[in-house]
Short mmCIF file of N, CA and C in Angstrom, two decimals:
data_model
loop_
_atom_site.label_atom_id
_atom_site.label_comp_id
_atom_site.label_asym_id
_atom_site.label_seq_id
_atom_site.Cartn_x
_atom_site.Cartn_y
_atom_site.Cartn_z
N UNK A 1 -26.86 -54.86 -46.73
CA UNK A 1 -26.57 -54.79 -45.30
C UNK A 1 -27.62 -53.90 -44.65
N UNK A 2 -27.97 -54.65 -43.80
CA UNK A 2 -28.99 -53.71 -42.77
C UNK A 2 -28.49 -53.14 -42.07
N UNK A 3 -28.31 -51.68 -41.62
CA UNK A 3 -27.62 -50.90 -40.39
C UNK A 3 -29.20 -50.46 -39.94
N UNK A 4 -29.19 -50.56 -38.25
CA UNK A 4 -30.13 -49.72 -37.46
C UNK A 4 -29.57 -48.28 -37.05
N UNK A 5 -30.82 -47.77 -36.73
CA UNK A 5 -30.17 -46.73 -35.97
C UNK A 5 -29.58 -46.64 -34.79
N UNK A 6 -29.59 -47.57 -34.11
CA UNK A 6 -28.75 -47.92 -32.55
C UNK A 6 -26.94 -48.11 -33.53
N UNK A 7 -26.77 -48.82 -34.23
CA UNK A 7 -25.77 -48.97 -34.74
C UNK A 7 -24.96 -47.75 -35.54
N UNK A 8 -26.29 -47.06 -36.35
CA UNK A 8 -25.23 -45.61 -36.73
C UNK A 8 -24.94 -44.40 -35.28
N UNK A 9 -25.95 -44.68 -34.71
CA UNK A 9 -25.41 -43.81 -33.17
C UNK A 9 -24.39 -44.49 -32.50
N UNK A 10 -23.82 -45.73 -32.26
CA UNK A 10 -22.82 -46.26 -31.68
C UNK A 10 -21.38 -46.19 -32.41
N UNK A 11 -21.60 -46.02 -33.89
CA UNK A 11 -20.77 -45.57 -34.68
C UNK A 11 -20.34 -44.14 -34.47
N UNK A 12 -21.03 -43.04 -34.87
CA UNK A 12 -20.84 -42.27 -34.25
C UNK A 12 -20.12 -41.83 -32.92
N UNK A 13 -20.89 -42.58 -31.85
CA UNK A 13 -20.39 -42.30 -30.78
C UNK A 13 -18.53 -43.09 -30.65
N UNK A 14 -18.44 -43.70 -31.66
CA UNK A 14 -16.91 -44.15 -31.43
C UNK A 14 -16.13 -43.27 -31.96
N UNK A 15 -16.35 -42.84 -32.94
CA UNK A 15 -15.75 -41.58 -34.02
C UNK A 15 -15.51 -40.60 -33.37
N UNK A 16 -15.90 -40.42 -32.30
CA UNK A 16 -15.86 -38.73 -31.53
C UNK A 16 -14.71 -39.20 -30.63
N UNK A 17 -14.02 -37.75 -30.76
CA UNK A 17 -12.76 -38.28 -29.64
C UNK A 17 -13.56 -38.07 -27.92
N UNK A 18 -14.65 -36.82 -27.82
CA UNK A 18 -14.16 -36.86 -26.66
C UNK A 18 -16.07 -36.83 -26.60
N UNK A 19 -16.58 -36.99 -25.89
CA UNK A 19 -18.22 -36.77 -25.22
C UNK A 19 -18.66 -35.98 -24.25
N UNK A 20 -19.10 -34.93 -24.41
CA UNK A 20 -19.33 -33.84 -23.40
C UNK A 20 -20.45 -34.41 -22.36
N UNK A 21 -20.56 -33.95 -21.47
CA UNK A 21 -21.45 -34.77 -20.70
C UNK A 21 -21.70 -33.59 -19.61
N UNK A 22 -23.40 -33.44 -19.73
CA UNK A 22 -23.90 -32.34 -18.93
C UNK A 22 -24.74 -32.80 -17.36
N UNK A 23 -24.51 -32.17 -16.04
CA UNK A 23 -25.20 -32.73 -15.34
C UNK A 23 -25.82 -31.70 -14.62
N UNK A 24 -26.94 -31.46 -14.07
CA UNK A 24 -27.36 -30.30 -12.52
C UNK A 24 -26.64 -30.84 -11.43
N UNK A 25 -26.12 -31.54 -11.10
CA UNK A 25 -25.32 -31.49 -9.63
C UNK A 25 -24.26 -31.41 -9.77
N UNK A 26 -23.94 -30.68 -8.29
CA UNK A 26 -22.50 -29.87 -7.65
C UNK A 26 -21.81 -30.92 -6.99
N UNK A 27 -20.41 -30.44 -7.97
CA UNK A 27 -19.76 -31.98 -7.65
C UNK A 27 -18.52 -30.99 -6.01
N UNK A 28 -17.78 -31.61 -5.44
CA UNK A 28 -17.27 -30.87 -4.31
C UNK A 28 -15.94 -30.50 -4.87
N UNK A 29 -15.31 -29.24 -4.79
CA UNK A 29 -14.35 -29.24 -5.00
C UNK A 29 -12.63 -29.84 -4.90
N UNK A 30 -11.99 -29.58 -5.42
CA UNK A 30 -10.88 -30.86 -5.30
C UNK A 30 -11.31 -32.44 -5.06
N UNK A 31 -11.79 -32.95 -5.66
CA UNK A 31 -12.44 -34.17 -5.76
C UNK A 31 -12.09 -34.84 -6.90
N UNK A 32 -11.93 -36.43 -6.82
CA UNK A 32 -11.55 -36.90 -7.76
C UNK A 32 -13.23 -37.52 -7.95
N UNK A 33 -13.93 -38.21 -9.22
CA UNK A 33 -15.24 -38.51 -9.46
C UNK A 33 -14.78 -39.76 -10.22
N UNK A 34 -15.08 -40.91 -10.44
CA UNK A 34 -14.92 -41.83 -11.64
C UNK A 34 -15.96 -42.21 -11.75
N UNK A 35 -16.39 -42.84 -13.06
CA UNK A 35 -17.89 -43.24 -13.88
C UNK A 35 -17.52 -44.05 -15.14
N UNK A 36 -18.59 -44.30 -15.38
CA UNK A 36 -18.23 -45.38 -16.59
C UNK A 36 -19.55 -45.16 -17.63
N UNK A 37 -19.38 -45.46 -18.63
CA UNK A 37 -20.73 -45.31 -19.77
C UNK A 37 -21.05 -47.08 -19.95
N UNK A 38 -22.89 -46.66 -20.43
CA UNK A 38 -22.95 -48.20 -20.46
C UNK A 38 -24.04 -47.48 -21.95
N UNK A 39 -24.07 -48.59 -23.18
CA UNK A 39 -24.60 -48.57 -23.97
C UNK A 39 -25.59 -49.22 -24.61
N UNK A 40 -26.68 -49.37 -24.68
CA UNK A 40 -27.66 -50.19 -24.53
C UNK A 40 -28.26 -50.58 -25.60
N UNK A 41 -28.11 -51.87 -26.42
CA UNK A 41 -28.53 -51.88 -27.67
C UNK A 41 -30.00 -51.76 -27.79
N UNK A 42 -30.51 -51.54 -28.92
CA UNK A 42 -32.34 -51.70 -29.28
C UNK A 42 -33.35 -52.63 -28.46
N UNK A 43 -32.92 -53.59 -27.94
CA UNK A 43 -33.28 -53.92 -26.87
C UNK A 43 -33.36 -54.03 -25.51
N UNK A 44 -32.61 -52.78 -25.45
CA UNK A 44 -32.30 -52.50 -24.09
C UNK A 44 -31.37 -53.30 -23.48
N UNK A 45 -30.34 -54.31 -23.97
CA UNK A 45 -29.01 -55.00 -23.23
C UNK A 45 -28.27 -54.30 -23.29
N UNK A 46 -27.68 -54.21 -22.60
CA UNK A 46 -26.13 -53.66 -22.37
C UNK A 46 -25.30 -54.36 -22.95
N UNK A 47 -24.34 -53.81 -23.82
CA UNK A 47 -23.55 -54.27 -24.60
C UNK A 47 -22.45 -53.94 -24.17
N UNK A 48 -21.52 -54.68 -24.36
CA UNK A 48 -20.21 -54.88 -23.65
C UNK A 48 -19.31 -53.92 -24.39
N UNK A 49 -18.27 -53.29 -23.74
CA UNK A 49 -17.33 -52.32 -25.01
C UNK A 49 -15.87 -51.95 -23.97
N UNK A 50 -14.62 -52.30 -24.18
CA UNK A 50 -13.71 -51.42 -23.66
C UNK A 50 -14.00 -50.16 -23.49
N UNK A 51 -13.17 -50.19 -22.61
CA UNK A 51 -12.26 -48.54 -22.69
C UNK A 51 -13.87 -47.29 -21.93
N UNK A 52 -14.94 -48.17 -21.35
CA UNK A 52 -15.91 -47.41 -21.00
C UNK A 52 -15.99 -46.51 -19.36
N UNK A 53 -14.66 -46.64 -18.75
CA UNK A 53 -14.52 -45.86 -17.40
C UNK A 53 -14.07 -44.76 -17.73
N UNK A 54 -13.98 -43.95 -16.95
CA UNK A 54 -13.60 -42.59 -16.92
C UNK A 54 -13.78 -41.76 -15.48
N UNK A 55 -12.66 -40.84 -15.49
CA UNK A 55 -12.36 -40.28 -13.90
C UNK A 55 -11.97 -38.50 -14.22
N UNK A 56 -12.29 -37.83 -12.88
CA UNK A 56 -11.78 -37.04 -13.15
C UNK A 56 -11.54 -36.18 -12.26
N UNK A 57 -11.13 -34.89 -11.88
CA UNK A 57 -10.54 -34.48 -10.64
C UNK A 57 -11.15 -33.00 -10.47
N UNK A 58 -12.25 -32.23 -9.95
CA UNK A 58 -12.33 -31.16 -9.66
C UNK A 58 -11.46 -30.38 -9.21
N UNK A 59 -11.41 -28.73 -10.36
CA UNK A 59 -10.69 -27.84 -9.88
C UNK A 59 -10.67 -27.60 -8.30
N UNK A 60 -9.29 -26.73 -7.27
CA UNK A 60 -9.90 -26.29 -6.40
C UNK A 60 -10.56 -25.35 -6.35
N UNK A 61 -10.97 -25.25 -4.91
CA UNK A 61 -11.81 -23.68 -4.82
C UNK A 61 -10.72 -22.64 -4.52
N UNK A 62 -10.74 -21.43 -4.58
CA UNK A 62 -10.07 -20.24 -4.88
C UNK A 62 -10.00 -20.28 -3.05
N UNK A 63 -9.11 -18.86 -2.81
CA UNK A 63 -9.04 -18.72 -1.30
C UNK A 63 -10.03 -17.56 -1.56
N UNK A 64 -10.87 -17.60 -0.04
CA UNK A 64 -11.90 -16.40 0.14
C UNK A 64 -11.29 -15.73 1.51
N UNK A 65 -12.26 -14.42 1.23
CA UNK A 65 -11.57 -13.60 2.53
C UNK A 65 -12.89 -12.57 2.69
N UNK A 66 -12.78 -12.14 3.98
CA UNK A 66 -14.13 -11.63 4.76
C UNK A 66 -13.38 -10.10 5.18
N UNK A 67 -14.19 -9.47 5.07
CA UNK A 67 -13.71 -7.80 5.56
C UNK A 67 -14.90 -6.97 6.62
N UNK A 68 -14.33 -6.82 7.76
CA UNK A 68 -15.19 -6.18 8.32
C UNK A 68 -14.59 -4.65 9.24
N UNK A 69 -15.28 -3.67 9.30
CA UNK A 69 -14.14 -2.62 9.37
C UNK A 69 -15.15 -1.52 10.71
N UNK A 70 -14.65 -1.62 11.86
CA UNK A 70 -14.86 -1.03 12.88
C UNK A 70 -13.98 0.33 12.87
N UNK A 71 -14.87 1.12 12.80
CA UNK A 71 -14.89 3.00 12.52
C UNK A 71 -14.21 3.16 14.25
N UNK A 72 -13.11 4.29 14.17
CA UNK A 72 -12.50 4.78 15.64
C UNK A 72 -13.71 6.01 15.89
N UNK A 73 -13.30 5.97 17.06
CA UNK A 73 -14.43 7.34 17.69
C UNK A 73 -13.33 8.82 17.58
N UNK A 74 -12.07 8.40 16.90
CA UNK A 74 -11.40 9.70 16.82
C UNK A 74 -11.36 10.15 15.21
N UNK A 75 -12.70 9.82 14.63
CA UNK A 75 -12.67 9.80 12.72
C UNK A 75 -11.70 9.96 11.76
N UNK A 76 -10.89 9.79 11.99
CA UNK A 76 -9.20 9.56 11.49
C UNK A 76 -8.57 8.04 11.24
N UNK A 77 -9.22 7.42 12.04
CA UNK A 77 -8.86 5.58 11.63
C UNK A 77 -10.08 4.70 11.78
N UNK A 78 -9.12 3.78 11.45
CA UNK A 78 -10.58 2.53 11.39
C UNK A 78 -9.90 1.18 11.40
N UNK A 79 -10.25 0.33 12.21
CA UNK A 79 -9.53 -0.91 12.25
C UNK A 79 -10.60 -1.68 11.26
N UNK A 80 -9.72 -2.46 10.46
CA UNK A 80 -9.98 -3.79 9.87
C UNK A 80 -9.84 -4.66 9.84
N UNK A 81 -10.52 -6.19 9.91
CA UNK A 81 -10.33 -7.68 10.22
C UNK A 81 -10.60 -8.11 8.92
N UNK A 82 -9.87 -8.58 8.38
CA UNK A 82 -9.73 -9.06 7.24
C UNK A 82 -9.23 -10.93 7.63
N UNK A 83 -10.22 -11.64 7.40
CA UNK A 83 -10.66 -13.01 7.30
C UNK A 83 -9.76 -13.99 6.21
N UNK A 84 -9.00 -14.41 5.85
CA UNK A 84 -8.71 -15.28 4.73
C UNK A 84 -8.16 -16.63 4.80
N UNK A 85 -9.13 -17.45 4.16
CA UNK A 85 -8.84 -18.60 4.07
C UNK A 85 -8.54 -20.03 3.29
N UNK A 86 -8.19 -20.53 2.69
CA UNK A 86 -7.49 -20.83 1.75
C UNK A 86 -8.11 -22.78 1.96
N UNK A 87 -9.01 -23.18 1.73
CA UNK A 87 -9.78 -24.10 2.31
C UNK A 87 -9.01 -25.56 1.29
N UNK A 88 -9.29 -25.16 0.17
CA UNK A 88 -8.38 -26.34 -0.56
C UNK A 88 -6.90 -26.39 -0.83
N UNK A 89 -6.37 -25.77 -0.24
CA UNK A 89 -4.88 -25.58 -0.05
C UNK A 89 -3.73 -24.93 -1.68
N UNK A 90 -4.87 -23.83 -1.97
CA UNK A 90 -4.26 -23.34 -2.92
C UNK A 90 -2.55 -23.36 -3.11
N UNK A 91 -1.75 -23.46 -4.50
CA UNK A 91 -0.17 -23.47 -4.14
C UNK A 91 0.15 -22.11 -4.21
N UNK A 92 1.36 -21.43 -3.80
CA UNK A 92 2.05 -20.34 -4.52
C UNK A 92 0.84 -19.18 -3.78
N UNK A 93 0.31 -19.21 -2.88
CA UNK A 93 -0.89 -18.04 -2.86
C UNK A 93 -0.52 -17.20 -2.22
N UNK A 94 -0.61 -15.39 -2.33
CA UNK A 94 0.15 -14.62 -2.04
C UNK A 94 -1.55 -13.77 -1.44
N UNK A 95 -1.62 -12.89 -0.60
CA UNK A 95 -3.07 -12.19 -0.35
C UNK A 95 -2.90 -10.26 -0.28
N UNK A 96 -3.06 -9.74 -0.93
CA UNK A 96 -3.28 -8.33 -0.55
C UNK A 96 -4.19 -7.41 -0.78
N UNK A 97 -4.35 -6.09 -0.15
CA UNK A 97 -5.71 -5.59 0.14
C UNK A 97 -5.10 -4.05 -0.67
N UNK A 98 -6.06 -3.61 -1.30
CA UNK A 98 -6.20 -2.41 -1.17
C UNK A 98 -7.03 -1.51 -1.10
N UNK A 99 -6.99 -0.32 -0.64
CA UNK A 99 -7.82 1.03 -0.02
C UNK A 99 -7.98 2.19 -0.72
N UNK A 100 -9.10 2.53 -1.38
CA UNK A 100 -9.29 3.32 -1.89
C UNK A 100 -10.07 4.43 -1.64
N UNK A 101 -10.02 5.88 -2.01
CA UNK A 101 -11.25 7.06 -1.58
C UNK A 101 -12.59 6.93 -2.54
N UNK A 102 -13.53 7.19 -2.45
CA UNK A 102 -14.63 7.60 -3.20
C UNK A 102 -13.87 8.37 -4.67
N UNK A 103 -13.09 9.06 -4.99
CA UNK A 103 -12.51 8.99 -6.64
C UNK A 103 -11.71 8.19 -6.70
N UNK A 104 -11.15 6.76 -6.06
CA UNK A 104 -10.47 5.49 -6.66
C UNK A 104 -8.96 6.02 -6.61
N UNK A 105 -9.39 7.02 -5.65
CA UNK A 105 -7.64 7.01 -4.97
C UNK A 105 -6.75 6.08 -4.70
N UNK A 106 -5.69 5.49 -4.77
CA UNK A 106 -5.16 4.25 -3.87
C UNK A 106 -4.44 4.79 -2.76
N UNK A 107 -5.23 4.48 -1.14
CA UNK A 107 -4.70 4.93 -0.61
C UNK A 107 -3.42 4.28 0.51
N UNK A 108 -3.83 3.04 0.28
CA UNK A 108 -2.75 1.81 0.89
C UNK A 108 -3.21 0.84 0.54
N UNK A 109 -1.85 0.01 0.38
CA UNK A 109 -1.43 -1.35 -0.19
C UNK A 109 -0.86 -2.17 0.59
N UNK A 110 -0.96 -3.59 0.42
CA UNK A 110 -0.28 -4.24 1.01
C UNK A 110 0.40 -5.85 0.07
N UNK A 111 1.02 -6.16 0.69
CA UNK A 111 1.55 -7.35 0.11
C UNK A 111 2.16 -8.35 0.46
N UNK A 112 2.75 -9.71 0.51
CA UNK A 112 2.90 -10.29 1.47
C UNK A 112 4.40 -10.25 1.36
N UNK A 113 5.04 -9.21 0.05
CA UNK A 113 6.24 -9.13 0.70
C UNK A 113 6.76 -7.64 1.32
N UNK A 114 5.43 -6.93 1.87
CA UNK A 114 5.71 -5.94 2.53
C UNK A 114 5.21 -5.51 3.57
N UNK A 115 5.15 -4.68 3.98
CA UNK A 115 4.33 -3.99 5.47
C UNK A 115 2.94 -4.45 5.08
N UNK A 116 2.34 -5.21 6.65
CA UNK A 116 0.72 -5.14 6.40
C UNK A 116 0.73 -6.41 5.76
N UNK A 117 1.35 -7.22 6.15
CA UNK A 117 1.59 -8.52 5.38
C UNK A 117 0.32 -9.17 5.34
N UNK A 118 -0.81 -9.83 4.42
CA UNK A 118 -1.93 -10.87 4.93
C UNK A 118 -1.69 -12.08 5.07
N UNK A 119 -1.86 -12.80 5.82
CA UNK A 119 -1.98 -14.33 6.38
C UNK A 119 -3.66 -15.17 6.26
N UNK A 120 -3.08 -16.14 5.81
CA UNK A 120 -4.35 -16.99 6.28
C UNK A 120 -4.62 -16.71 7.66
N UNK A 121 -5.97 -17.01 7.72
CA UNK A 121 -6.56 -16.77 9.11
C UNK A 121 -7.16 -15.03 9.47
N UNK A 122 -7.06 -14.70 10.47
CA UNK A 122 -7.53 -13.30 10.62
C UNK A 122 -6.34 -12.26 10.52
N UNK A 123 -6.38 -10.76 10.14
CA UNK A 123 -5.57 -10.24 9.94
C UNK A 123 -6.14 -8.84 11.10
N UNK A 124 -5.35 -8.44 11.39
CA UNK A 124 -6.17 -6.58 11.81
C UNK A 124 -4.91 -5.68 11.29
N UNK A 125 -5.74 -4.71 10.49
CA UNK A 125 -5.08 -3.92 9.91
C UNK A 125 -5.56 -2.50 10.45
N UNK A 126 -4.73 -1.52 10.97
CA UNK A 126 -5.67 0.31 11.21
C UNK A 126 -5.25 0.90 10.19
N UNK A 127 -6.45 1.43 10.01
CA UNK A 127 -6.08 2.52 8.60
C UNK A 127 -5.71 4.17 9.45
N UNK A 128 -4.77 4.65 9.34
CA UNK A 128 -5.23 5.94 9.64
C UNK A 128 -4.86 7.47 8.94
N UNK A 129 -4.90 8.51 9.14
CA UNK A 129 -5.24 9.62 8.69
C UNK A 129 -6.11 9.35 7.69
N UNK A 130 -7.36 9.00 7.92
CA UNK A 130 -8.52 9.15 6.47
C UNK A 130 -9.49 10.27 7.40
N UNK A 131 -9.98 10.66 6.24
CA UNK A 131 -11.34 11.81 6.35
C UNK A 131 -12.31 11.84 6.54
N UNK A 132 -13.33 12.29 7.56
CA UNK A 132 -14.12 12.26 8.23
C UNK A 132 -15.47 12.13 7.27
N UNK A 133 -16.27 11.75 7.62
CA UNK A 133 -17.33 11.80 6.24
C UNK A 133 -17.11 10.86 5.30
N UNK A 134 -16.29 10.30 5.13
CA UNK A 134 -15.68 9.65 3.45
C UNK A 134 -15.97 8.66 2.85
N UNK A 135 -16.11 8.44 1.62
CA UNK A 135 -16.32 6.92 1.27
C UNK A 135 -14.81 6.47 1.22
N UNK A 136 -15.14 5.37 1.81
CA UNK A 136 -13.50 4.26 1.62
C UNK A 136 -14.08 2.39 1.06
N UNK A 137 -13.38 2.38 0.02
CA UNK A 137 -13.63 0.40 -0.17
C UNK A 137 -12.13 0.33 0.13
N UNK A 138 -12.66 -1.27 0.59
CA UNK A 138 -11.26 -1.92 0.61
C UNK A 138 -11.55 -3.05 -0.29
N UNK A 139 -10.32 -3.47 -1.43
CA UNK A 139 -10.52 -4.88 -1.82
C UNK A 139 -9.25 -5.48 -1.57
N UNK A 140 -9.45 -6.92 -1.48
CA UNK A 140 -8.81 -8.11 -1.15
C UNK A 140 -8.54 -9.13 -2.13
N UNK A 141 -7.14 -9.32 -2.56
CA UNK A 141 -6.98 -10.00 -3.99
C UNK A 141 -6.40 -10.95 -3.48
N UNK A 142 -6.10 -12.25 -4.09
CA UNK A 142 -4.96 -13.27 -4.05
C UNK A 142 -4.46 -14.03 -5.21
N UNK A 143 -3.30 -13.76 -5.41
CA UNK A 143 -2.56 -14.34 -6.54
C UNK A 143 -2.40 -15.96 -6.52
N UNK A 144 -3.16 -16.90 -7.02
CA UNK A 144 -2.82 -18.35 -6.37
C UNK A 144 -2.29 -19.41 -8.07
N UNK A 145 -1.78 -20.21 -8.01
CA UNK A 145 -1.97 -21.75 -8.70
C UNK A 145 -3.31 -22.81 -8.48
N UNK A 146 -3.74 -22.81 -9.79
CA UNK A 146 -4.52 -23.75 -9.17
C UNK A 146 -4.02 -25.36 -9.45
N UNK A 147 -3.27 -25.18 -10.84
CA UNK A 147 -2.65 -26.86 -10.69
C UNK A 147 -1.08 -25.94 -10.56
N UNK A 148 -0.10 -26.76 -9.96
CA UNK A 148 1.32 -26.72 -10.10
C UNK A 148 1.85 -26.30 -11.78
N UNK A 149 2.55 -25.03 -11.79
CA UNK A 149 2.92 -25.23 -12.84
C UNK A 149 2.49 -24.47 -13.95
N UNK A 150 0.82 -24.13 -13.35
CA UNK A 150 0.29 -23.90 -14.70
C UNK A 150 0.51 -21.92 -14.14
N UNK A 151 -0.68 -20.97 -14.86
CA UNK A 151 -0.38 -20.21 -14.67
C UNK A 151 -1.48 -19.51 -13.61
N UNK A 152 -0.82 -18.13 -13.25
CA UNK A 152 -0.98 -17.95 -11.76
C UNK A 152 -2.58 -16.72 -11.97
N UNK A 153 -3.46 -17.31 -11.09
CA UNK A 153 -4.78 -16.30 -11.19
C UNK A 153 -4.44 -14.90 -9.96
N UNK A 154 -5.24 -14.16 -10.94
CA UNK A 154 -5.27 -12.81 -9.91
C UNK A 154 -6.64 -13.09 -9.90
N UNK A 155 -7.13 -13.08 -8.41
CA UNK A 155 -8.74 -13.23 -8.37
C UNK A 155 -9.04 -12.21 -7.02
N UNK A 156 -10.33 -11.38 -7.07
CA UNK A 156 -10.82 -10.97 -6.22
C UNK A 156 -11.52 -11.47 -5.44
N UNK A 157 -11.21 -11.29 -4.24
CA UNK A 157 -11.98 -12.50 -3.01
C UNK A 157 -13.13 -11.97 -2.23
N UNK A 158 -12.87 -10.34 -2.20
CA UNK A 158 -14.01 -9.48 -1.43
C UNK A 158 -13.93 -8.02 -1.58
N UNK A 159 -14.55 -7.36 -1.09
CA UNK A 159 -14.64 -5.84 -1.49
C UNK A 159 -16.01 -5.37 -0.48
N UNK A 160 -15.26 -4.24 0.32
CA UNK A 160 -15.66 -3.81 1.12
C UNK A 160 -15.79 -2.03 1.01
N UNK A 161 -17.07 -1.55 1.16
CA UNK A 161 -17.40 -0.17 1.85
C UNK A 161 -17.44 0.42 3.00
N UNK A 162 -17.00 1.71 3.22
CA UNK A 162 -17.52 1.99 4.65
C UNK A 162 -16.99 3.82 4.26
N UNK A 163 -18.19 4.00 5.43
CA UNK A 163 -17.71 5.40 5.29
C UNK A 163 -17.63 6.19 6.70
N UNK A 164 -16.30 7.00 6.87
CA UNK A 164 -16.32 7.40 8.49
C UNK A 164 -16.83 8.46 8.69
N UNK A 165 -17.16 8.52 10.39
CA UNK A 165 -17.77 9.23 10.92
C UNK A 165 -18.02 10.94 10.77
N UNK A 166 -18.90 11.73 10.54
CA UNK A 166 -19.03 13.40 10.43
C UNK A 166 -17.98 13.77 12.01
N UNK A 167 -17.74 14.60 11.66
CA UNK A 167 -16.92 15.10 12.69
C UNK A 167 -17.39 15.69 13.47
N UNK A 168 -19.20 16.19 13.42
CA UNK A 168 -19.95 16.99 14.49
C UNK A 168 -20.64 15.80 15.15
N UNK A 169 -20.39 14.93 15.26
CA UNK A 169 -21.09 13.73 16.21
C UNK A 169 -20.35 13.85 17.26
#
């Protein structure tokens, strides 16, 4: 029996349960894609074979959120706009921020089942009694699903610096 090598690679390629398949382009998120394989014998025909389509469904994208933080002229507070938006319609998604000093103090929290609640869309939050001079970050988390069911990500969406005003200005 003569076997080619087009024939031990098609062998092969049946034997494998699954075929990884690498590409450079960005497919869009939440998207379904379908494709099909075509196999081409030693002469370059295409040879006919079941079972050669295949589909598949991009993860979504995570919710993002934007922080921008306008310093008071009385160096004791600071309003914050906190941005979040949830573009592929994450399930179960919960958003909260927290505030920390330059040694990773926690200095407020929030949550969406408490004071300072975050919402999709824009938020304004005032921070106040903080210290003049200071470093302060804020970060912004959201707890989401990405399929129904499965289990729930804690992901960081943004993280913000700022530091308020000297008190001899």
């Amino acid at each position: 029996m003569n076997i080619s090598p087009s024939t031990v690679l098609f062998n092969d390629l049946i034997a494998l349960d699954k075929v990884d398949f690498k590409t450079d382009k960005i497919f869009k998120s939440n998207t379904r894609y379908d494709g099909y394989v075509q196999i081409l014998d030693i002469a370059g025909n295409v040879m006919k074979i079941k079972g050669n389509t295949f589909n598949f469904t991009t993860l979504k994208s995570p919710p993002t959120a934007d922080v921008s933080v306008q310093l008071s002229k009385n160096f004791t507070q600071a309003d914050m706009r906190i941005t979040v938006s949830n573009p592929d319609g994450m399930e179960e998604t919960t958003y909260r921020y927290y505030v920390y000093d330059r040694n990773g103090n926690l200095l407020s929290v929030s949550t969406n089942n408490g004071q300072g609640t975050l919402e999709e869309g824009v938020n304004s939050v005032t921070l106040r009694n903080l210290y003049a001079e200071e470093l302060y970050t804020v970060v912004v988390y959201a707890d989401y699903r990405a399929v129904t069911g499965e289990m729930v990500y804690d992901y960081q969406m943004d993280s913000h610096e700022f530091i308020t005003y000297d008190v001899s200005r």
